[in-house]
CSV table of C-alpha atoms in Angstrom, one decimal:
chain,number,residue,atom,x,y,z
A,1,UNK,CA,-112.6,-25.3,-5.2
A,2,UNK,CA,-113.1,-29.1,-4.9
A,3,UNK,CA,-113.1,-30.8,-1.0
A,4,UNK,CA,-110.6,-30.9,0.4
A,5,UNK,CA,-110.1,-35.0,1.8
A,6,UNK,CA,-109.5,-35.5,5.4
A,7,UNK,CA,-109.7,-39.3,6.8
A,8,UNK,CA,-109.6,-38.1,10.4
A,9,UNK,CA,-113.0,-37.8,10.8
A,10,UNK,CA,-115.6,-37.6,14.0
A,11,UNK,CA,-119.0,-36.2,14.1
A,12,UNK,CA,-122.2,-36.7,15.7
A,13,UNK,CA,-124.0,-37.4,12.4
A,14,UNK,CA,-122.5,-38.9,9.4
A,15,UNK,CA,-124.0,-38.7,6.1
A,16,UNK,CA,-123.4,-41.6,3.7
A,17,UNK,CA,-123.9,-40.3,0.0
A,18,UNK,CA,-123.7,-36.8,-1.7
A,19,UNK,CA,-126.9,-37.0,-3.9
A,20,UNK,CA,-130.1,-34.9,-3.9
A,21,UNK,CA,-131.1,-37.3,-0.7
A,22,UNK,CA,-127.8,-37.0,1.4
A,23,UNK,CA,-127.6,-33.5,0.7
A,24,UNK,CA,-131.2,-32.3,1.8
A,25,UNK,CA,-130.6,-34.7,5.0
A,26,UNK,CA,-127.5,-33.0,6.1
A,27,UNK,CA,-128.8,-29.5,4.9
A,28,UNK,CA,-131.8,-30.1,7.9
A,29,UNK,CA,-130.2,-31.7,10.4
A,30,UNK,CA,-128.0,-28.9,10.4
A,31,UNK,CA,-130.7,-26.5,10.5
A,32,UNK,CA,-131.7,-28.2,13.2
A,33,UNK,CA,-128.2,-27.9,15.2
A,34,UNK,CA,-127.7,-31.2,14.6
A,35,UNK,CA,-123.7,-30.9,12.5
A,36,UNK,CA,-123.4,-34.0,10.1
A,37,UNK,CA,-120.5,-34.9,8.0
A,38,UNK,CA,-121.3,-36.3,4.3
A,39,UNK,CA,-119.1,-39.1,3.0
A,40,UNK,CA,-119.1,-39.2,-0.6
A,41,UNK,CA,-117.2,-42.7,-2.8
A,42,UNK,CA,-116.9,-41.0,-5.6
A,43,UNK,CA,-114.6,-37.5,-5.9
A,44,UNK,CA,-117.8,-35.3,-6.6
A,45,UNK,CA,-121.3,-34.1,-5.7
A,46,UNK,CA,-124.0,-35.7,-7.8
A,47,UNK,CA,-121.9,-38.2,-9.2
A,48,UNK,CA,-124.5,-40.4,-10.1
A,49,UNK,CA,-126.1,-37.7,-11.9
A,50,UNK,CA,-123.4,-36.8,-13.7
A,51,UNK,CA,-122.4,-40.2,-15.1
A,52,UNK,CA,-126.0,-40.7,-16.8
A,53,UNK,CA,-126.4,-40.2,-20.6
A,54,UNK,CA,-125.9,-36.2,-22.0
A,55,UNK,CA,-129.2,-36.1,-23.2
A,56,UNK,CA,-130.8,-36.8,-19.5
A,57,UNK,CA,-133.9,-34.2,-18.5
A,58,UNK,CA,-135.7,-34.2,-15.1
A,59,UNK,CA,-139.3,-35.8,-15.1
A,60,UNK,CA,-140.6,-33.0,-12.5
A,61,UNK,CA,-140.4,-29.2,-13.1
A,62,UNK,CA,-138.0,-27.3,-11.2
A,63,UNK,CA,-140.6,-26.6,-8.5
A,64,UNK,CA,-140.9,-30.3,-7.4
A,65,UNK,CA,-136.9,-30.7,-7.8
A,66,UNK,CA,-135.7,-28.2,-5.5
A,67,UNK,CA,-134.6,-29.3,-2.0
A,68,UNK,CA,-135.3,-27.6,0.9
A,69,UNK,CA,-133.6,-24.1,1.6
A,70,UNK,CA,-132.8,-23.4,-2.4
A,71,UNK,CA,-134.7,-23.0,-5.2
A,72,UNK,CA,-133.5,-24.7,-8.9
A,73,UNK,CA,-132.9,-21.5,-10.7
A,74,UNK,CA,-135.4,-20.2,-13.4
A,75,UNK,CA,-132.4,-20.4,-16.2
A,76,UNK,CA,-132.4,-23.9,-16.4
A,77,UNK,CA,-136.2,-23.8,-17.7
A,78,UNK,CA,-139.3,-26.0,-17.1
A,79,UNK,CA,-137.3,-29.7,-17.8
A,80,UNK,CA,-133.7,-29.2,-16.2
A,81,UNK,CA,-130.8,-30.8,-17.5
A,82,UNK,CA,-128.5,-33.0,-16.4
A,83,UNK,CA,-125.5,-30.7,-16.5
A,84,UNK,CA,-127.8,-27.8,-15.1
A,85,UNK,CA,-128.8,-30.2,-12.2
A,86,UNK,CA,-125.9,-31.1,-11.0
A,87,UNK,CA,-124.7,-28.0,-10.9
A,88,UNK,CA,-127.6,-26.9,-8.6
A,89,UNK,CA,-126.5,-29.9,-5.9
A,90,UNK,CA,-123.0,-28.0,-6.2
A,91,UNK,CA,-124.9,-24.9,-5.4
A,92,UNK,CA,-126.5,-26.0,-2.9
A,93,UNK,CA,-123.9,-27.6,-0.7
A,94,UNK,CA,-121.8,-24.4,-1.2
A,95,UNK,CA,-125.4,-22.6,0.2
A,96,UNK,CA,-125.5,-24.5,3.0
A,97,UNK,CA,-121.9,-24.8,3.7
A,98,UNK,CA,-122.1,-28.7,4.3
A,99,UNK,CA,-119.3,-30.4,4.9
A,100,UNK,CA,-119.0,-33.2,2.3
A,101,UNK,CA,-115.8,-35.6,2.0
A,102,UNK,CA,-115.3,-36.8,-1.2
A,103,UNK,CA,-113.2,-40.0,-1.7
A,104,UNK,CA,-114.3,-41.5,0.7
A,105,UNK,CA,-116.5,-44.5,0.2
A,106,UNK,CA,-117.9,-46.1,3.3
A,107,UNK,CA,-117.3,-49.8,3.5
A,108,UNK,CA,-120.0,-51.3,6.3
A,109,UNK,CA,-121.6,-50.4,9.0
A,110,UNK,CA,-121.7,-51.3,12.3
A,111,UNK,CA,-122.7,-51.2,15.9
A,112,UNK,CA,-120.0,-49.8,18.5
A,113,UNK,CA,-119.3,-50.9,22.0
A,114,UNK,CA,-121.2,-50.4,24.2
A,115,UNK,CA,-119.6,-47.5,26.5
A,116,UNK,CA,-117.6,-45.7,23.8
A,117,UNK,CA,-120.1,-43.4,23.7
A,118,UNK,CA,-121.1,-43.8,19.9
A,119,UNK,CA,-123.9,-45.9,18.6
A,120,UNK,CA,-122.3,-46.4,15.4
A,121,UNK,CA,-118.7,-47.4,13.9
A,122,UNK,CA,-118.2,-46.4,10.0
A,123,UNK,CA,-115.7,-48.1,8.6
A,124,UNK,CA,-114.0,-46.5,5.9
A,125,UNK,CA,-110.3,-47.5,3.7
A,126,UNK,CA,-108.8,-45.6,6.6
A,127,UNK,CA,-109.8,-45.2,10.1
A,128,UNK,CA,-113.6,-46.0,11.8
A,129,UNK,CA,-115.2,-43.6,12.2
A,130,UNK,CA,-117.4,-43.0,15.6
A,131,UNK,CA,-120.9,-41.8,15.0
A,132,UNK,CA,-124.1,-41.2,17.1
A,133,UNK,CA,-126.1,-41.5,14.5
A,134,UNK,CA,-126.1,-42.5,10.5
A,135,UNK,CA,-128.1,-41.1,7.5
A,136,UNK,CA,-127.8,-44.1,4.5
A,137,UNK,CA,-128.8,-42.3,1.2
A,138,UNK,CA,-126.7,-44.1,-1.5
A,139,UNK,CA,-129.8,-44.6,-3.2
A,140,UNK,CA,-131.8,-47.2,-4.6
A,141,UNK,CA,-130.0,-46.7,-8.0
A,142,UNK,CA,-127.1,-47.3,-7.0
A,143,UNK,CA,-125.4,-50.5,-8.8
A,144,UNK,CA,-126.4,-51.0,-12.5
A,145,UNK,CA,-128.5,-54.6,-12.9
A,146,UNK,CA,-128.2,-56.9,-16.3
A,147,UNK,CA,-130.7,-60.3,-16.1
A,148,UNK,CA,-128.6,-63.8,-15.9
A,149,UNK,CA,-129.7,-64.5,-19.6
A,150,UNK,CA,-128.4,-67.9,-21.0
A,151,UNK,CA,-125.8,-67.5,-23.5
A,152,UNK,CA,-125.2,-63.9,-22.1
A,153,UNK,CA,-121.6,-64.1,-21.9
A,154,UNK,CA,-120.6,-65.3,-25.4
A,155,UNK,CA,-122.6,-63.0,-27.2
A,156,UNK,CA,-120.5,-61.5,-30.1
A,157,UNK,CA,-121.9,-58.2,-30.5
A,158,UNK,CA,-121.9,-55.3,-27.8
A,159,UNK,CA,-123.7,-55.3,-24.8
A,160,UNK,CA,-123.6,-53.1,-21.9
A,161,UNK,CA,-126.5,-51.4,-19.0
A,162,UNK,CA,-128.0,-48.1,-19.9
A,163,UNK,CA,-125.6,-46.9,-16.8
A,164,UNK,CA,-122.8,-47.4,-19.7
A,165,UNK,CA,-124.6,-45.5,-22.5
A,166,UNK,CA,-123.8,-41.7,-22.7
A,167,UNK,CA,-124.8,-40.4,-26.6
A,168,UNK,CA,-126.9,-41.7,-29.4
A,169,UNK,CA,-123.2,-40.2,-31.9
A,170,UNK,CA,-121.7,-43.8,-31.8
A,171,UNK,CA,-124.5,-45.9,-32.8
A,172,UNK,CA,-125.1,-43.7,-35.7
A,173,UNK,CA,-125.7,-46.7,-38.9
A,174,UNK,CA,-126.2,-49.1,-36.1
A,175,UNK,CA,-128.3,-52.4,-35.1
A,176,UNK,CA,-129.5,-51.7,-31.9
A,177,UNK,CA,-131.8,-53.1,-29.6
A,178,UNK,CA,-132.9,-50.9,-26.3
A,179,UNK,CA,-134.0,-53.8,-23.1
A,180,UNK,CA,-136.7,-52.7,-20.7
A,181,UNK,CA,-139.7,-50.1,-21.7
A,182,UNK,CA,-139.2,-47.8,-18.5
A,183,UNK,CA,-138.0,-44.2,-18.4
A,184,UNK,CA,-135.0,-44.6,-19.5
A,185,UNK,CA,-135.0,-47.2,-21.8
A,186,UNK,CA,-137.9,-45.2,-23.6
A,187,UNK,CA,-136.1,-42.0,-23.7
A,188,UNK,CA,-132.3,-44.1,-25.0
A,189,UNK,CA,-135.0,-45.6,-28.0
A,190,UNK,CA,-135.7,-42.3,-28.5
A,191,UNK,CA,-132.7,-40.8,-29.1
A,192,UNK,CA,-131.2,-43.5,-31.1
A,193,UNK,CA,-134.2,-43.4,-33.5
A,194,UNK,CA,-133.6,-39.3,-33.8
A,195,UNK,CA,-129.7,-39.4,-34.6
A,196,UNK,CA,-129.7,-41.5,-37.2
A,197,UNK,CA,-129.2,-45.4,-36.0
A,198,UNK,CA,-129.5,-47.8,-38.5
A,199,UNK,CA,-132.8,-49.7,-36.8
A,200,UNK,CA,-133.8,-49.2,-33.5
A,201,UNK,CA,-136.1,-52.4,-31.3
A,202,UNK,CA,-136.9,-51.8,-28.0
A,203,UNK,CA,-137.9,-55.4,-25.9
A,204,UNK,CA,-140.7,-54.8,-23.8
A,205,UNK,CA,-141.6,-57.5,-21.1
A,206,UNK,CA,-144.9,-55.9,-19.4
A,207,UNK,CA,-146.3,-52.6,-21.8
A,208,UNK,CA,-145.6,-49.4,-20.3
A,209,UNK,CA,-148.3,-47.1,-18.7
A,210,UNK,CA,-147.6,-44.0,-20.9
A,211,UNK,CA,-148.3,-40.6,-19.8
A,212,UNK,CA,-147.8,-37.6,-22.2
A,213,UNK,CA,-145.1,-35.3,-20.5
A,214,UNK,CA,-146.7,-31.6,-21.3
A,215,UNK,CA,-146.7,-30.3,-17.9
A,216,UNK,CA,-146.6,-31.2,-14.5
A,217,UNK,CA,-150.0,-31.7,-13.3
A,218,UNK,CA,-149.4,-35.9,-13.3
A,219,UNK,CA,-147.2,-35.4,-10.1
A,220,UNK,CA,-149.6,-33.3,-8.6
A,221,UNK,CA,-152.7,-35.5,-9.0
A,222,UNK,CA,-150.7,-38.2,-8.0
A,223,UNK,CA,-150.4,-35.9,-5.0
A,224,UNK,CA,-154.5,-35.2,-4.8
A,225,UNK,CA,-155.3,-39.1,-5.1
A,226,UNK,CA,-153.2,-40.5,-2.4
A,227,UNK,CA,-156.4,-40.8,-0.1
A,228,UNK,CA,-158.5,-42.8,-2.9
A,229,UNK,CA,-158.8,-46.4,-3.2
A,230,UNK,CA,-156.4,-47.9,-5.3
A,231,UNK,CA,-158.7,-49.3,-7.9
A,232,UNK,CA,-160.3,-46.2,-8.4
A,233,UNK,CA,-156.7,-44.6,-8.9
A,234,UNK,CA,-156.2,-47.6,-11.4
A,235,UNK,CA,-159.4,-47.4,-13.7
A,236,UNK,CA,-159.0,-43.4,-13.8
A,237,UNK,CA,-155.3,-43.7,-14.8
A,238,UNK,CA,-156.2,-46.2,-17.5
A,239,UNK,CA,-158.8,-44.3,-19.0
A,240,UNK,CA,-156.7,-40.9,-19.1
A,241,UNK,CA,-154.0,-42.8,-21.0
A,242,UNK,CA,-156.7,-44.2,-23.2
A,243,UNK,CA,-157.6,-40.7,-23.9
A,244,UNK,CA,-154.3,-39.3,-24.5
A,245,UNK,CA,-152.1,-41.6,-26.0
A,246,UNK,CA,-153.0,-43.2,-29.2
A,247,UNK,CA,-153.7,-47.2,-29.4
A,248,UNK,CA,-150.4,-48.7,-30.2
A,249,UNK,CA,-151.4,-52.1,-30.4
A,250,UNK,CA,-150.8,-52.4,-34.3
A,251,UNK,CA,-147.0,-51.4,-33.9
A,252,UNK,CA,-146.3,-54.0,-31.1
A,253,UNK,CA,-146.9,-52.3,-28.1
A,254,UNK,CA,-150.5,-53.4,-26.5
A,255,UNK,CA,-152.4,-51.0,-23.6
A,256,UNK,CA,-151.2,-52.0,-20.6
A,257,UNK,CA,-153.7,-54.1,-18.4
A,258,UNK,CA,-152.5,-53.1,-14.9
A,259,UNK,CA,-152.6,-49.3,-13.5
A,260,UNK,CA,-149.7,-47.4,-13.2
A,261,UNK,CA,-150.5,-47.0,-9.0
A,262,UNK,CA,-150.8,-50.3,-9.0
A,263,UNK,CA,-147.5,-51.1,-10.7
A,264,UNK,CA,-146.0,-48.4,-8.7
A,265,UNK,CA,-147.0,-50.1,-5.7
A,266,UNK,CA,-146.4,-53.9,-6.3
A,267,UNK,CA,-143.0,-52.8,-8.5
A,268,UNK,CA,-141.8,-49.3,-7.3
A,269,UNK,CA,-142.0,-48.7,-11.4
A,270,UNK,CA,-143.5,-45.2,-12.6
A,271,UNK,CA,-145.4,-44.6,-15.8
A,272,UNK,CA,-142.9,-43.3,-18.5
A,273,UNK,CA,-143.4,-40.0,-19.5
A,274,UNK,CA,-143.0,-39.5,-23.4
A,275,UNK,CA,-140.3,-37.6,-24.7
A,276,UNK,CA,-141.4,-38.5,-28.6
A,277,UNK,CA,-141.0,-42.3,-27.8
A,278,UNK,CA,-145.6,-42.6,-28.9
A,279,UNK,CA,-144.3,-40.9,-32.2
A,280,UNK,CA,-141.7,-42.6,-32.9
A,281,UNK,CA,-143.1,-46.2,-32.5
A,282,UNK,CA,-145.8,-45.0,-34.6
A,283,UNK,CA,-144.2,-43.5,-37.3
A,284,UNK,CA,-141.8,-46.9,-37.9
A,285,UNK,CA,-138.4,-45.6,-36.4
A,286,UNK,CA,-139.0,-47.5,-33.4
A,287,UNK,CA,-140.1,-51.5,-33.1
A,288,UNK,CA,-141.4,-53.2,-30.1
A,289,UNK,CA,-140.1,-56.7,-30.3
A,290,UNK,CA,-140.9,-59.5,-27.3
A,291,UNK,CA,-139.1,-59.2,-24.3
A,292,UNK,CA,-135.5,-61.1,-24.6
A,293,UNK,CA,-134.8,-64.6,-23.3
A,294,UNK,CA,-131.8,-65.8,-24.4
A,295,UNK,CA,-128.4,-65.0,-26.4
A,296,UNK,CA,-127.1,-67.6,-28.8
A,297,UNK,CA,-123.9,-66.5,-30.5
A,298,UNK,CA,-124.1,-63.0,-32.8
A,299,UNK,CA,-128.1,-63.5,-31.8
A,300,UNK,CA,-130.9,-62.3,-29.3
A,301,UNK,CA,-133.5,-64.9,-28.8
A,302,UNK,CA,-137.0,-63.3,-28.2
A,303,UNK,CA,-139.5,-64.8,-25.7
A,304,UNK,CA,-141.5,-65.6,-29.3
A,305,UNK,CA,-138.8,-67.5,-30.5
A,306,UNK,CA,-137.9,-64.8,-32.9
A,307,UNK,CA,-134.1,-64.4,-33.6
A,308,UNK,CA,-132.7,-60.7,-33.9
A,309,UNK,CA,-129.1,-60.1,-34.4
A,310,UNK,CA,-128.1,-56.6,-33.8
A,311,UNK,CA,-125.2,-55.1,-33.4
A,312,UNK,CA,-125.4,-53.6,-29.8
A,313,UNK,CA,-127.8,-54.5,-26.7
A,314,UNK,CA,-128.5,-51.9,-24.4
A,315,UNK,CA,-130.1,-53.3,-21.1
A,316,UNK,CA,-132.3,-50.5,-19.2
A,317,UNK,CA,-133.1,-53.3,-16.8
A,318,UNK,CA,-132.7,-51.0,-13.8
A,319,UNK,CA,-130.3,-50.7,-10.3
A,320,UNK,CA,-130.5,-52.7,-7.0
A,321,UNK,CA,-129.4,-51.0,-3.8
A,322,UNK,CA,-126.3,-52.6,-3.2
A,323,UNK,CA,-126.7,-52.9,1.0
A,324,UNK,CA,-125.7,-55.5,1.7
A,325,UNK,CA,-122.0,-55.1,2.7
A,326,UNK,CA,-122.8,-52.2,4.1
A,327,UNK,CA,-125.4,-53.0,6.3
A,328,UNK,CA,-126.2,-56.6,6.0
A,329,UNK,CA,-125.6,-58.4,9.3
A,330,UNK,CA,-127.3,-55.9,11.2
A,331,UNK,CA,-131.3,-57.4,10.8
A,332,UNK,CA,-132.2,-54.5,8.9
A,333,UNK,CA,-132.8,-55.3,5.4
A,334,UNK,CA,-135.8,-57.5,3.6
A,335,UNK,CA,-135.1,-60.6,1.3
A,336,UNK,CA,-134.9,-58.4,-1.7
A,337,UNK,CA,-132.1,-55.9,-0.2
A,338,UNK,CA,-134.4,-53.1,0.1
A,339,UNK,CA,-134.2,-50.9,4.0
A,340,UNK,CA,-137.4,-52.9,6.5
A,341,UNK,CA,-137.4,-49.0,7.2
A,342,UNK,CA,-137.1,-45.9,5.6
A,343,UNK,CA,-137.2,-42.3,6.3
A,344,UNK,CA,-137.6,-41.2,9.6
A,345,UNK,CA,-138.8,-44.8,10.8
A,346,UNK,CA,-135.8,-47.1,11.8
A,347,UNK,CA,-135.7,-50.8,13.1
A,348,UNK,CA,-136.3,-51.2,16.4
A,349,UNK,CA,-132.8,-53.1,16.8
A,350,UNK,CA,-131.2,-50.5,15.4
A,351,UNK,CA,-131.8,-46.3,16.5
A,352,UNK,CA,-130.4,-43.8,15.0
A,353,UNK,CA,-130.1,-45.5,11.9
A,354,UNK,CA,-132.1,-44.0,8.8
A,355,UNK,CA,-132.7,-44.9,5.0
A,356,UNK,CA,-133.1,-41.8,2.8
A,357,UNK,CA,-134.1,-42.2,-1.1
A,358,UNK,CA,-135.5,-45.7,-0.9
A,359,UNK,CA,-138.7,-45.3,-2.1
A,360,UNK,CA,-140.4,-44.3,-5.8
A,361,UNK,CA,-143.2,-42.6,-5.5
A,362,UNK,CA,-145.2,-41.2,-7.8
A,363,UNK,CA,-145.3,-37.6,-6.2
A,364,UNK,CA,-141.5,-37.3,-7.2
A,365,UNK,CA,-138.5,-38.8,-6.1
A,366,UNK,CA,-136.4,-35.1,-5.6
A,367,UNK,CA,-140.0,-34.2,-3.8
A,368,UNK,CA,-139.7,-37.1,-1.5
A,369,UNK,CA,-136.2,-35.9,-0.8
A,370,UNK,CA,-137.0,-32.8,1.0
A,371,UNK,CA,-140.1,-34.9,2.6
A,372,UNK,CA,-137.5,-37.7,4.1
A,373,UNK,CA,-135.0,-35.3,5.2
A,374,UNK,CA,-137.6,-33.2,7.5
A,375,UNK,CA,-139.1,-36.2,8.7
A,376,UNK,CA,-135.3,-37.5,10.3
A,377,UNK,CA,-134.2,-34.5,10.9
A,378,UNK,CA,-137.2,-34.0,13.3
A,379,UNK,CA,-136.9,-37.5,14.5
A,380,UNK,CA,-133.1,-37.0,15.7
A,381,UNK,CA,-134.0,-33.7,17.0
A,382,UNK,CA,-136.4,-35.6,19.5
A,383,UNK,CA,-134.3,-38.0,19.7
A,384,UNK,CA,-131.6,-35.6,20.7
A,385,UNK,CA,-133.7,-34.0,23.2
A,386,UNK,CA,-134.2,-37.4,25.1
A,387,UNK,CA,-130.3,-38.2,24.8
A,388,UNK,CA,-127.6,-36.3,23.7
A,389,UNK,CA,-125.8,-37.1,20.5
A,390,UNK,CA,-122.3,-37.9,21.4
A,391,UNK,CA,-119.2,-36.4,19.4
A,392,UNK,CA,-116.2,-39.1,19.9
A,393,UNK,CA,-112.8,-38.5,18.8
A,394,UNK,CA,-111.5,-40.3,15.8
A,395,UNK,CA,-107.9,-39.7,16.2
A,396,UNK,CA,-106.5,-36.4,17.0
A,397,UNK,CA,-109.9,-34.8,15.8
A,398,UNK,CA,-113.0,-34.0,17.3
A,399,UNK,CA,-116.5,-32.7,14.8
A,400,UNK,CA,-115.2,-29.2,15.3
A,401,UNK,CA,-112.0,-29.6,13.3
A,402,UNK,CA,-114.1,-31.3,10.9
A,403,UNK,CA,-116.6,-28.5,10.6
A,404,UNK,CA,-114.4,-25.6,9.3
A,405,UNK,CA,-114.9,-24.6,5.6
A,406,UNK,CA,-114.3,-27.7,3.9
A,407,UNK,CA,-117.5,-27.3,1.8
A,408,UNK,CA,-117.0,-27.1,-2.3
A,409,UNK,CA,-117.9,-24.0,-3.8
């Protein structure tokens, strides 16, 4: 049965977002005694997961995807599904009996009085709610980006952000052309070219590093190499894509020049794994084209002055964090909206505030996960040890009211 909602809410801890990072966070702080409350915008776990397109596989095998305390079960095979992985965060909170509050999207943050004996005030659409201390894991995917190209808004065909795109089925016979050469936009070419659309282009800005995606051993020696020097990362990278992946140069789509740890670092981008994409480009079925710099009318103007008209744009051009109204005047973001601190660090003008699933790093993002939530949950555990967390009242509830089996299952 779904959660049930409840606005009344006070707890020591609260949560802010039900995804893989939010969950794993509340699953050890309350392994650790600590009880935390989850609040969730959206009316389900894993939402976000669930709104990306049909044909969405994980990048790591189920062994780096698992969160701590439950295993990704064997059924779902070695690249889980979408469907299958959103139903394992289901699972999971129903394992761990967290208390999650759907509908209830948190608006800002910010600090309480001092006396009330909280350190934080959550403002929700109903009442604040008091905490002692505040998980942020909304995720830095979290609000779908397009680029301010001229002539963007009066283009006559259709365009809309990868977030937007579910199935290849309605572009069957179609003119499309796929923005950004990451992940996703790779995968989206992909498709398209394999379900019959009329010609697919993909617009590629900087040339992917390419990685073939036949096992899992690229997370793990991203793993092995953390202690080597970036350069030497970089030329060994370059050379095992060298041997690997075929030259694509002829097609459009040049070697890259930079490393992927060295993109990874200066970007937060990941090489793409290939799901077909190499054999596609090869074979005709897909066409790299420049990246995009205008829109005049019916047409896509190409940083080579080349003029494409298709019918449809689809912009992987990636998310932003979006944390700014939540947490903006309190000191603690950089000039790109990204958290100064992550994990179990936190600005020193503001305890007992933490940022979980920030970060990209080539170990695995679901990895990293389980990684941030020990990491704070042992942090507020000393932290708790030093000084109390307090459990204010938020009306005519206290945290135990909130705590009794309100968990989906």
């Amino acid at each position: 049965m779904p959660p049930t909602p409840q606005h009344d809410i006070s707890a020591p801890t609260i949560v802010i977002g039900a995804g893989p990072h939010g969950l794993a966070a509340a699953a050890l702080l309350r392994r650790s005694g600590i009880p935390a409350v989850i609040l969730e915008r959206s009316d389900r776990v894993g939402a976000s997961w669930a709104q990306r397109y049909d044909h969405l596989r994980l990048h790591t095998t189920p062994g780096t995807s698992s969160l701590p305390g439950l295993s990704v079960p064997r059924q779902a095979g070695p690249w889980v599904s979408r469907d299958d992985y959103v139903r394992y965060l289901e699972g999971y909170v129903a394992h761990h009996r967290l208390a999650v509050r759907v509908t209830t999207p948190v608006q800002r943050i910010e600090r309480a009085e001092p006396g009330s004996g909280a350190q934080w005030l959550v403002h929700t659409p109903d009442d604040p709610v008091a905490a002692g201390a505040v998980v942020v894991a909304t995720g830095r995917c979290h609000t779908p980006t397009v680029p301010g190209w001229p002539g963007r808004s009066t283009f006559t065909g259709t365009l809309l952000h990868s977030a937007h795109y579910r199935s290849p089925a309605p572009y069957c016979g179609r003119d499309v052309l796929v923005v950004g050469a990451g992940n996703s936009g790779t995968e989206i070419a992909g498709s398209l070219a394999g379900a019959g659309a009329g010609r697919v282009r993909i617009a590629v800005r900087t040339p992917p590093n390419i990685l073939p995606r036949s096992s899992a051993r690229w997370h793990a020696v991203g793993r092995l190499t953390e202690v080597l020097p970036l350069a030497w990362r970089d030329r060994t990278s370059l050379l095992t894509q060298r041997l690997a992946v075929p030259d694509l140069t002829s097609r459009g789509l040049p070697r890259p020049r930079t490393g992927l740890y060295t993109r990874n670092a200066r970007e937060g981008v990941n090489p793409v794994l290939d799901h077909g994409f190499v054999d596609a480009v090869r074979s005709g079925r897909i066409e790299p084209v420049a990246a995009v710099r205008a829109f005049d009318g019916p047409d896509v103007v190409l940083a080579d002055g080349t003029l494409l008209r298709p019918d449809t744009v689809i912009a992987a051009t990636g998310y932003r964090p979006h944390l700014h109204d939540l947490v903006g005047p309190l000191g603690v973001l950089d000039e790109d909206g990204h958290p100064l601190a992550v994990g179990a660090q936190t600005h020193p003008d503001a305890p007992r505030l933490y940022f979980a699933g920030y970060t990209n790093p080539l170990t695995g993002v679901l990895r990293q996960a389980g990684i941030e939530a020990r990491a704070i949950a042992h942090a507020l555990r000393r932290e708790t040890a030093r000084a109390p967390l307090p459990a204010p009242r938020v009306g005519d509830r206290t945290a135990d009211t909130l705590h009794r089996g309100h968990a989906p299952s």
